Amino acid sequence: GANTGTFSSSSFSGNSYVVALTGLSSAVGVFQGAGLFTAGPTFVSGSVNYNDLTGAPGTVQSPDPVTERQAYTVDSTGRVSIPGINDGTANITNFNLQLYLDGNGNALAISLDAYDILSGLGYQQTGGGSFTAGSFNGTYAMDAFGADGTGENEIDAVGPVTADGVGTFAGSVDLNWIFNTGPTADLPVSGTFTAASSGIFTGTITGLDVLTGTNQDAFVYYLIDTTRAVAIETDPNQLTLGYFALQH
């Protein structure tokens, strides 16, 4: 396509990307992360959430603001190198993120540092600064995957949920926890959300917690636009990374 071999800093600067990553931490095992990264002229800022099941019982993580200590670079292949990402605490220190832009508002992502092995997808956000509760409205296909909080066995779920554009959604999922209960169809699932103009919504989801089935787990939703969102669980009950796509 027309962008092949012609990417530059102008391809990235001024844009925001919602990124979702999953993999392993060198220190604790299974690891997931999600965030919103906004590119200034030379540095990236934004917010991030991560989960590695090490949080204290009952704790809920808020979106952490992040900064970049070294300027990002963009080469002609579409590779964006974002070194030295920090959240101002000891939790995220010198995290290095690589994005490969596709020229159509998407990016492939990987971490390149000695602390973790993560990969995933990025999506250019549109509508940042103008999101409301009404931005999350309609019937969405929801996909969720992760690991339980004890044996770190894989969990996968998919199904339709309907968001009311006010603060709740409800629906059902088909869930597979193959190393334990196996596949189960049509499990009820519900959620809450509190809107923010940035597109970073906070809330809960009930029905995806495989150990209890009824836990109201904490989540942060990163809206890509009014048709798509990424969600990450922010308590240590289990690992869950989700994706919402509006049905048309």
mmCIF file of C-alpha atoms in Angstrom:
data_model
loop_
_atom_site.group_PDB
_atom_site.id
_atom_site.type_symbol
_atom_site.label_atom_id
_atom_site.label_comp_id
_atom_site.label_asym_id
_atom_site.label_seq_id
_atom_site.Cartn_x
_atom_site.Cartn_y
_atom_site.Cartn_z
ATOM 1 C CA GLY A 1 0.000 0.000 0.000
ATOM 2 C CA ALA A 2 0.884 3.674 -0.148
ATOM 3 C CA ASN A 3 2.329 3.729 3.380
ATOM 4 C CA THR A 4 4.798 0.890 2.830
ATOM 5 C CA GLY A 5 8.329 2.113 3.436
ATOM 6 C CA THR A 6 7.241 5.706 4.002
ATOM 7 C CA PHE A 7 6.373 5.838 7.714
ATOM 8 C CA SER A 8 7.828 8.687 9.774
ATOM 9 C CA SER A 9 7.261 10.455 13.089
ATOM 10 C CA SER A 10 4.291 12.278 11.526
ATOM 11 C CA SER A 11 2.599 8.878 11.131
ATOM 12 C CA PHE A 12 2.530 8.529 14.926
ATOM 13 C CA SER A 13 2.709 11.994 16.475
ATOM 14 C CA GLY A 14 -0.619 13.420 17.578
ATOM 15 C CA ASN A 15 -2.354 10.030 17.650
ATOM 16 C CA SER A 16 -3.524 7.906 20.572
ATOM 17 C CA TYR A 17 -3.498 4.112 20.665
ATOM 18 C CA VAL A 18 -5.290 1.647 22.903
ATOM 19 C CA VAL A 19 -2.930 -1.300 23.393
ATOM 20 C CA ALA A 20 -3.684 -4.725 24.882
ATOM 21 C CA LEU A 21 -0.843 -7.118 25.771
ATOM 22 C CA THR A 22 -0.596 -10.600 27.228
ATOM 23 C CA GLY A 23 2.287 -12.932 28.085
ATOM 24 C CA LEU A 24 4.656 -13.664 30.928
ATOM 25 C CA SER A 25 6.596 -11.734 33.533
ATOM 26 C CA SER A 26 10.104 -12.935 34.298
ATOM 27 C CA ALA A 27 9.369 -12.565 38.018
ATOM 28 C CA VAL A 28 5.861 -13.934 38.614
ATOM 29 C CA GLY A 29 4.478 -15.729 35.557
ATOM 30 C CA VAL A 30 1.267 -14.855 33.701
ATOM 31 C CA PHE A 31 0.905 -11.156 32.932
ATOM 32 C CA GLN A 32 -1.556 -8.882 31.141
ATOM 33 C CA GLY A 33 -1.545 -5.184 30.404
ATOM 34 C CA ALA A 34 -3.668 -2.572 28.675
ATOM 35 C CA GLY A 35 -3.313 1.154 28.227
ATOM 36 C CA LEU A 36 -3.876 4.324 26.276
ATOM 37 C CA PHE A 37 -0.740 5.912 24.818
ATOM 38 C CA THR A 38 -0.759 9.380 23.267
ATOM 39 C CA ALA A 39 2.154 10.505 21.099
ATOM 40 C CA GLY A 40 3.367 14.056 21.475
ATOM 41 C CA PRO A 41 5.976 15.544 19.131
ATOM 42 C CA THR A 42 8.776 13.514 20.743
ATOM 43 C CA PHE A 43 7.455 11.738 23.882
ATOM 44 C CA VAL A 44 4.563 9.423 24.739
ATOM 45 C CA SER A 45 2.214 9.894 27.707
ATOM 46 C CA GLY A 46 -0.917 8.101 28.823
ATOM 47 C CA SER A 47 -2.316 5.575 31.279
ATOM 48 C CA VAL A 48 -1.832 1.862 31.838
ATOM 49 C CA ASN A 49 -3.211 -1.043 33.855
ATOM 50 C CA TYR A 50 -1.527 -4.371 34.401
ATOM 51 C CA ASN A 51 -2.261 -7.600 36.268
ATOM 52 C CA ASP A 52 0.069 -10.384 37.386
ATOM 53 C CA LEU A 53 -2.050 -11.794 40.267
ATOM 54 C CA THR A 54 0.323 -10.423 42.916
ATOM 55 C CA GLY A 55 -1.934 -7.698 44.326
ATOM 56 C CA ALA A 56 -3.150 -7.899 47.898
ATOM 57 C CA PRO A 57 -6.642 -9.404 48.359
ATOM 58 C CA GLY A 58 -9.329 -6.797 47.879
ATOM 59 C CA THR A 59 -7.077 -4.286 46.153
ATOM 60 C CA VAL A 60 -8.201 -2.587 42.943
ATOM 61 C CA GLN A 61 -5.739 -0.866 40.630
ATOM 62 C CA SER A 62 -6.614 2.508 39.143
ATOM 63 C CA PRO A 63 -5.222 3.551 35.760
ATOM 64 C CA ASP A 64 -1.598 4.560 36.315
ATOM 65 C CA PRO A 65 -0.312 7.643 34.479
ATOM 66 C CA VAL A 66 2.790 6.859 32.462
ATOM 67 C CA THR A 67 5.584 8.921 30.992
ATOM 68 C CA GLU A 68 8.476 8.188 28.659
ATOM 69 C CA ARG A 69 12.006 9.070 29.713
ATOM 70 C CA GLN A 70 13.541 8.680 26.276
ATOM 71 C CA ALA A 71 12.141 10.052 23.037
ATOM 72 C CA TYR A 72 10.351 7.588 20.768
ATOM 73 C CA THR A 73 11.572 6.923 17.242
ATOM 74 C CA VAL A 74 9.732 5.882 14.079
ATOM 75 C CA ASP A 75 11.447 4.269 11.124
ATOM 76 C CA SER A 76 10.240 3.826 7.547
ATOM 77 C CA THR A 77 8.982 0.267 8.167
ATOM 78 C CA GLY A 78 6.363 1.556 10.608
ATOM 79 C CA ARG A 79 8.273 0.401 13.685
ATOM 80 C CA VAL A 80 7.714 2.729 16.630
ATOM 81 C CA SER A 81 10.221 2.264 19.467
ATOM 82 C CA ILE A 82 8.960 3.630 22.800
ATOM 83 C CA PRO A 83 11.714 3.159 25.393
ATOM 84 C CA GLY A 84 11.772 3.922 29.092
ATOM 85 C CA ILE A 85 8.060 3.900 29.932
ATOM 86 C CA ASN A 86 7.519 4.536 33.661
ATOM 87 C CA ASP A 87 4.477 4.988 35.904
ATOM 88 C CA GLY A 88 6.204 6.990 38.649
ATOM 89 C CA THR A 89 6.410 3.995 40.986
ATOM 90 C CA ALA A 90 8.501 0.860 41.190
ATOM 91 C CA ASN A 91 5.773 -1.111 39.417
ATOM 92 C CA ILE A 92 6.606 -0.131 35.842
ATOM 93 C CA THR A 93 10.215 0.872 35.322
ATOM 94 C CA ASN A 94 11.875 1.315 31.944
ATOM 95 C CA PHE A 95 9.296 -0.747 30.073
ATOM 96 C CA ASN A 96 10.133 -0.815 26.371
ATOM 97 C CA LEU A 97 7.257 -1.051 23.884
ATOM 98 C CA GLN A 98 7.483 -1.616 20.137
ATOM 99 C CA LEU A 99 4.565 -0.857 17.838
ATOM 100 C CA TYR A 100 4.388 -1.738 14.158
ATOM 101 C CA LEU A 101 1.905 0.551 12.407
ATOM 102 C CA ASP A 102 -0.139 -0.852 9.518
ATOM 103 C CA GLY A 103 -1.180 2.523 8.109
ATOM 104 C CA ASN A 104 -4.878 1.809 8.654
ATOM 105 C CA GLY A 105 -5.151 2.765 12.321
ATOM 106 C CA ASN A 106 -3.895 -0.500 13.778
ATOM 107 C CA ALA A 107 -0.600 -1.662 15.247
ATOM 108 C CA LEU A 108 1.041 -4.892 16.334
ATOM 109 C CA ALA A 109 2.744 -4.627 19.715
ATOM 110 C CA ILE A 110 5.543 -6.374 21.591
ATOM 111 C CA SER A 111 7.611 -5.647 24.689
ATOM 112 C CA LEU A 112 11.384 -5.619 24.236
ATOM 113 C CA ASP A 113 13.004 -5.596 27.652
ATOM 114 C CA ALA A 114 14.428 -8.045 30.163
ATOM 115 C CA TYR A 115 11.428 -8.028 32.510
ATOM 116 C CA ASP A 116 8.631 -9.636 30.520
ATOM 117 C CA ILE A 117 7.507 -11.274 27.275
ATOM 118 C CA LEU A 118 4.342 -9.575 26.036
ATOM 119 C CA SER A 119 2.645 -9.171 22.682
ATOM 120 C CA GLY A 120 -0.704 -8.003 21.424
ATOM 121 C CA LEU A 121 -2.566 -5.461 19.356
ATOM 122 C CA GLY A 122 -2.990 -1.702 19.272
ATOM 123 C CA TYR A 123 -5.834 0.369 17.856
ATOM 124 C CA GLN A 124 -5.818 4.068 17.044
ATOM 125 C CA GLN A 125 -8.364 5.828 19.251
ATOM 126 C CA THR A 126 -10.860 8.230 17.761
ATOM 127 C CA GLY A 127 -13.067 10.495 19.851
ATOM 128 C CA GLY A 128 -10.670 10.967 22.762
ATOM 129 C CA GLY A 129 -11.776 13.812 25.005
ATOM 130 C CA SER A 130 -15.431 13.554 23.984
ATOM 131 C CA PHE A 131 -16.514 10.132 25.237
ATOM 132 C CA THR A 132 -19.646 9.826 27.381
ATOM 133 C CA ALA A 133 -21.610 6.924 28.834
ATOM 134 C CA GLY A 134 -23.609 6.994 25.598
ATOM 135 C CA SER A 135 -20.444 6.038 23.717
ATOM 136 C CA PHE A 136 -20.823 2.508 25.131
ATOM 137 C CA ASN A 137 -24.315 1.671 23.904
ATOM 138 C CA GLY A 138 -25.761 -1.267 21.975
ATOM 139 C CA THR A 139 -25.138 -4.991 21.614
ATOM 140 C CA TYR A 140 -21.504 -6.025 21.535
ATOM 141 C CA ALA A 141 -19.797 -9.346 20.911
ATOM 142 C CA MET A 142 -17.512 -9.767 23.935
ATOM 143 C CA ASP A 143 -14.416 -11.940 23.995
ATOM 144 C CA ALA A 144 -12.441 -12.545 27.200
ATOM 145 C CA PHE A 145 -9.397 -14.656 27.966
ATOM 146 C CA GLY A 146 -6.997 -15.050 30.851
ATOM 147 C CA ALA A 147 -6.059 -17.328 33.726
ATOM 148 C CA ASP A 148 -7.634 -18.365 37.013
ATOM 149 C CA GLY A 149 -6.188 -17.077 40.268
ATOM 150 C CA THR A 150 -4.948 -20.388 41.657
ATOM 151 C CA GLY A 151 -3.446 -22.731 39.057
ATOM 152 C CA GLU A 152 -3.121 -20.041 36.369
ATOM 153 C CA ASN A 153 -5.084 -22.286 33.997
ATOM 154 C CA GLU A 154 -6.409 -20.686 30.824
ATOM 155 C CA ILE A 155 -9.930 -19.253 30.651
ATOM 156 C CA ASP A 156 -11.743 -18.267 27.443
ATOM 157 C CA ALA A 157 -15.225 -16.803 27.028
ATOM 158 C CA VAL A 158 -17.267 -15.247 24.241
ATOM 159 C CA GLY A 159 -20.842 -14.019 23.899
ATOM 160 C CA PRO A 160 -23.210 -11.065 23.351
ATOM 161 C CA VAL A 161 -23.765 -8.300 25.891
ATOM 162 C CA THR A 162 -25.957 -5.224 25.614
ATOM 163 C CA ALA A 163 -24.767 -1.901 27.071
ATOM 164 C CA ASP A 164 -27.436 0.646 28.013
ATOM 165 C CA GLY A 165 -25.382 3.782 27.361
ATOM 166 C CA VAL A 166 -25.907 4.833 30.968
ATOM 167 C CA GLY A 167 -23.773 2.626 33.193
ATOM 168 C CA THR A 168 -24.585 -1.093 32.889
ATOM 169 C CA PHE A 169 -24.516 -3.998 30.461
ATOM 170 C CA ALA A 170 -25.805 -7.587 30.573
ATOM 171 C CA GLY A 171 -25.768 -10.715 28.460
ATOM 172 C CA SER A 172 -24.279 -14.211 28.391
ATOM 173 C CA VAL A 173 -21.083 -16.012 27.445
ATOM 174 C CA ASP A 174 -19.937 -19.458 26.451
ATOM 175 C CA LEU A 175 -16.994 -20.224 28.746
ATOM 176 C CA ASN A 176 -14.242 -22.825 28.493
ATOM 177 C CA TRP A 177 -12.089 -23.627 31.518
ATOM 178 C CA ILE A 178 -10.909 -26.878 30.019
ATOM 179 C CA PHE A 179 -8.498 -27.900 32.795
ATOM 180 C CA ASN A 180 -11.246 -27.726 35.406
ATOM 181 C CA THR A 181 -14.978 -27.536 34.626
ATOM 182 C CA GLY A 182 -14.634 -27.663 30.851
ATOM 183 C CA PRO A 183 -16.977 -25.834 28.462
ATOM 184 C CA THR A 184 -20.198 -24.231 29.722
ATOM 185 C CA ALA A 185 -22.747 -22.443 27.535
ATOM 186 C CA ASP A 186 -24.928 -19.392 28.171
ATOM 187 C CA LEU A 187 -23.561 -18.238 31.491
ATOM 188 C CA PRO A 188 -25.112 -14.924 32.595
ATOM 189 C CA VAL A 189 -22.726 -11.976 32.688
ATOM 190 C CA SER A 190 -23.284 -8.367 33.696
ATOM 191 C CA GLY A 191 -21.223 -5.251 34.230
ATOM 192 C CA THR A 192 -21.107 -1.646 35.303
ATOM 193 C CA PHE A 193 -19.122 1.301 33.985
ATOM 194 C CA THR A 194 -18.459 4.916 34.872
ATOM 195 C CA ALA A 195 -17.667 7.123 31.900
ATOM 196 C CA ALA A 196 -14.744 9.508 31.397
ATOM 197 C CA SER A 197 -14.161 11.806 28.439
ATOM 198 C CA SER A 198 -10.735 10.222 27.850
ATOM 199 C CA GLY A 199 -12.387 6.899 27.032
ATOM 200 C CA ILE A 200 -10.902 5.266 30.140
ATOM 201 C CA PHE A 201 -13.991 3.920 31.919
ATOM 202 C CA THR A 202 -13.894 2.141 35.294
ATOM 203 C CA GLY A 203 -16.353 -0.479 36.528
ATOM 204 C CA THR A 204 -17.013 -4.131 37.249
ATOM 205 C CA ILE A 205 -17.944 -7.394 35.549
ATOM 206 C CA THR A 206 -19.831 -10.221 37.245
ATOM 207 C CA GLY A 207 -19.968 -13.733 35.802
ATOM 208 C CA LEU A 208 -16.464 -14.224 34.391
ATOM 209 C CA ASP A 209 -14.841 -15.232 37.698
ATOM 210 C CA VAL A 210 -14.518 -18.993 37.343
ATOM 211 C CA LEU A 211 -13.651 -19.696 40.986
ATOM 212 C CA THR A 212 -16.843 -18.159 42.375
ATOM 213 C CA GLY A 213 -19.048 -17.389 39.391
ATOM 214 C CA THR A 214 -20.546 -14.490 41.342
ATOM 215 C CA ASN A 215 -17.575 -12.249 42.164
ATOM 216 C CA GLN A 216 -17.986 -8.648 41.084
ATOM 217 C CA ASP A 217 -14.521 -8.156 39.619
ATOM 218 C CA ALA A 218 -12.977 -4.728 39.019
ATOM 219 C CA PHE A 219 -12.293 -3.698 35.417
ATOM 220 C CA VAL A 220 -10.998 -0.745 33.427
ATOM 221 C CA TYR A 221 -12.378 -0.234 29.923
ATOM 222 C CA TYR A 222 -10.283 1.519 27.275
ATOM 223 C CA LEU A 223 -12.571 2.717 24.487
ATOM 224 C CA ILE A 224 -11.090 2.712 21.001
ATOM 225 C CA ASP A 225 -14.180 4.377 19.543
ATOM 226 C CA THR A 226 -17.943 3.959 19.967
ATOM 227 C CA THR A 227 -17.836 0.482 18.395
ATOM 228 C CA ARG A 228 -14.844 -1.139 20.119
ATOM 229 C CA ALA A 229 -13.270 -1.334 23.565
ATOM 230 C CA VAL A 230 -10.591 -3.239 25.450
ATOM 231 C CA ALA A 231 -11.164 -4.242 29.092
ATOM 232 C CA ILE A 232 -8.712 -5.501 31.713
ATOM 233 C CA GLU A 233 -9.375 -6.917 35.175
ATOM 234 C CA THR A 234 -7.659 -4.810 37.832
ATOM 235 C CA ASP A 235 -7.963 -6.982 40.954
ATOM 236 C CA PRO A 236 -5.964 -10.118 41.830
ATOM 237 C CA ASN A 237 -8.930 -12.545 41.656
ATOM 238 C CA GLN A 238 -7.888 -13.729 38.200
ATOM 239 C CA LEU A 239 -6.423 -12.475 34.920
ATOM 240 C CA THR A 240 -8.965 -11.314 32.351
ATOM 241 C CA LEU A 241 -8.397 -9.318 29.183
ATOM 242 C CA GLY A 242 -11.482 -8.576 27.103
ATOM 243 C CA TYR A 243 -12.505 -7.079 23.765
ATOM 244 C CA PHE A 244 -15.891 -5.612 22.831
ATOM 245 C CA ALA A 245 -17.027 -5.239 19.193
ATOM 246 C CA LEU A 246 -20.382 -3.611 18.362
ATOM 247 C CA GLN A 247 -22.689 -5.836 16.342
ATOM 248 C CA HIS A 248 -24.044 -4.209 13.173
#
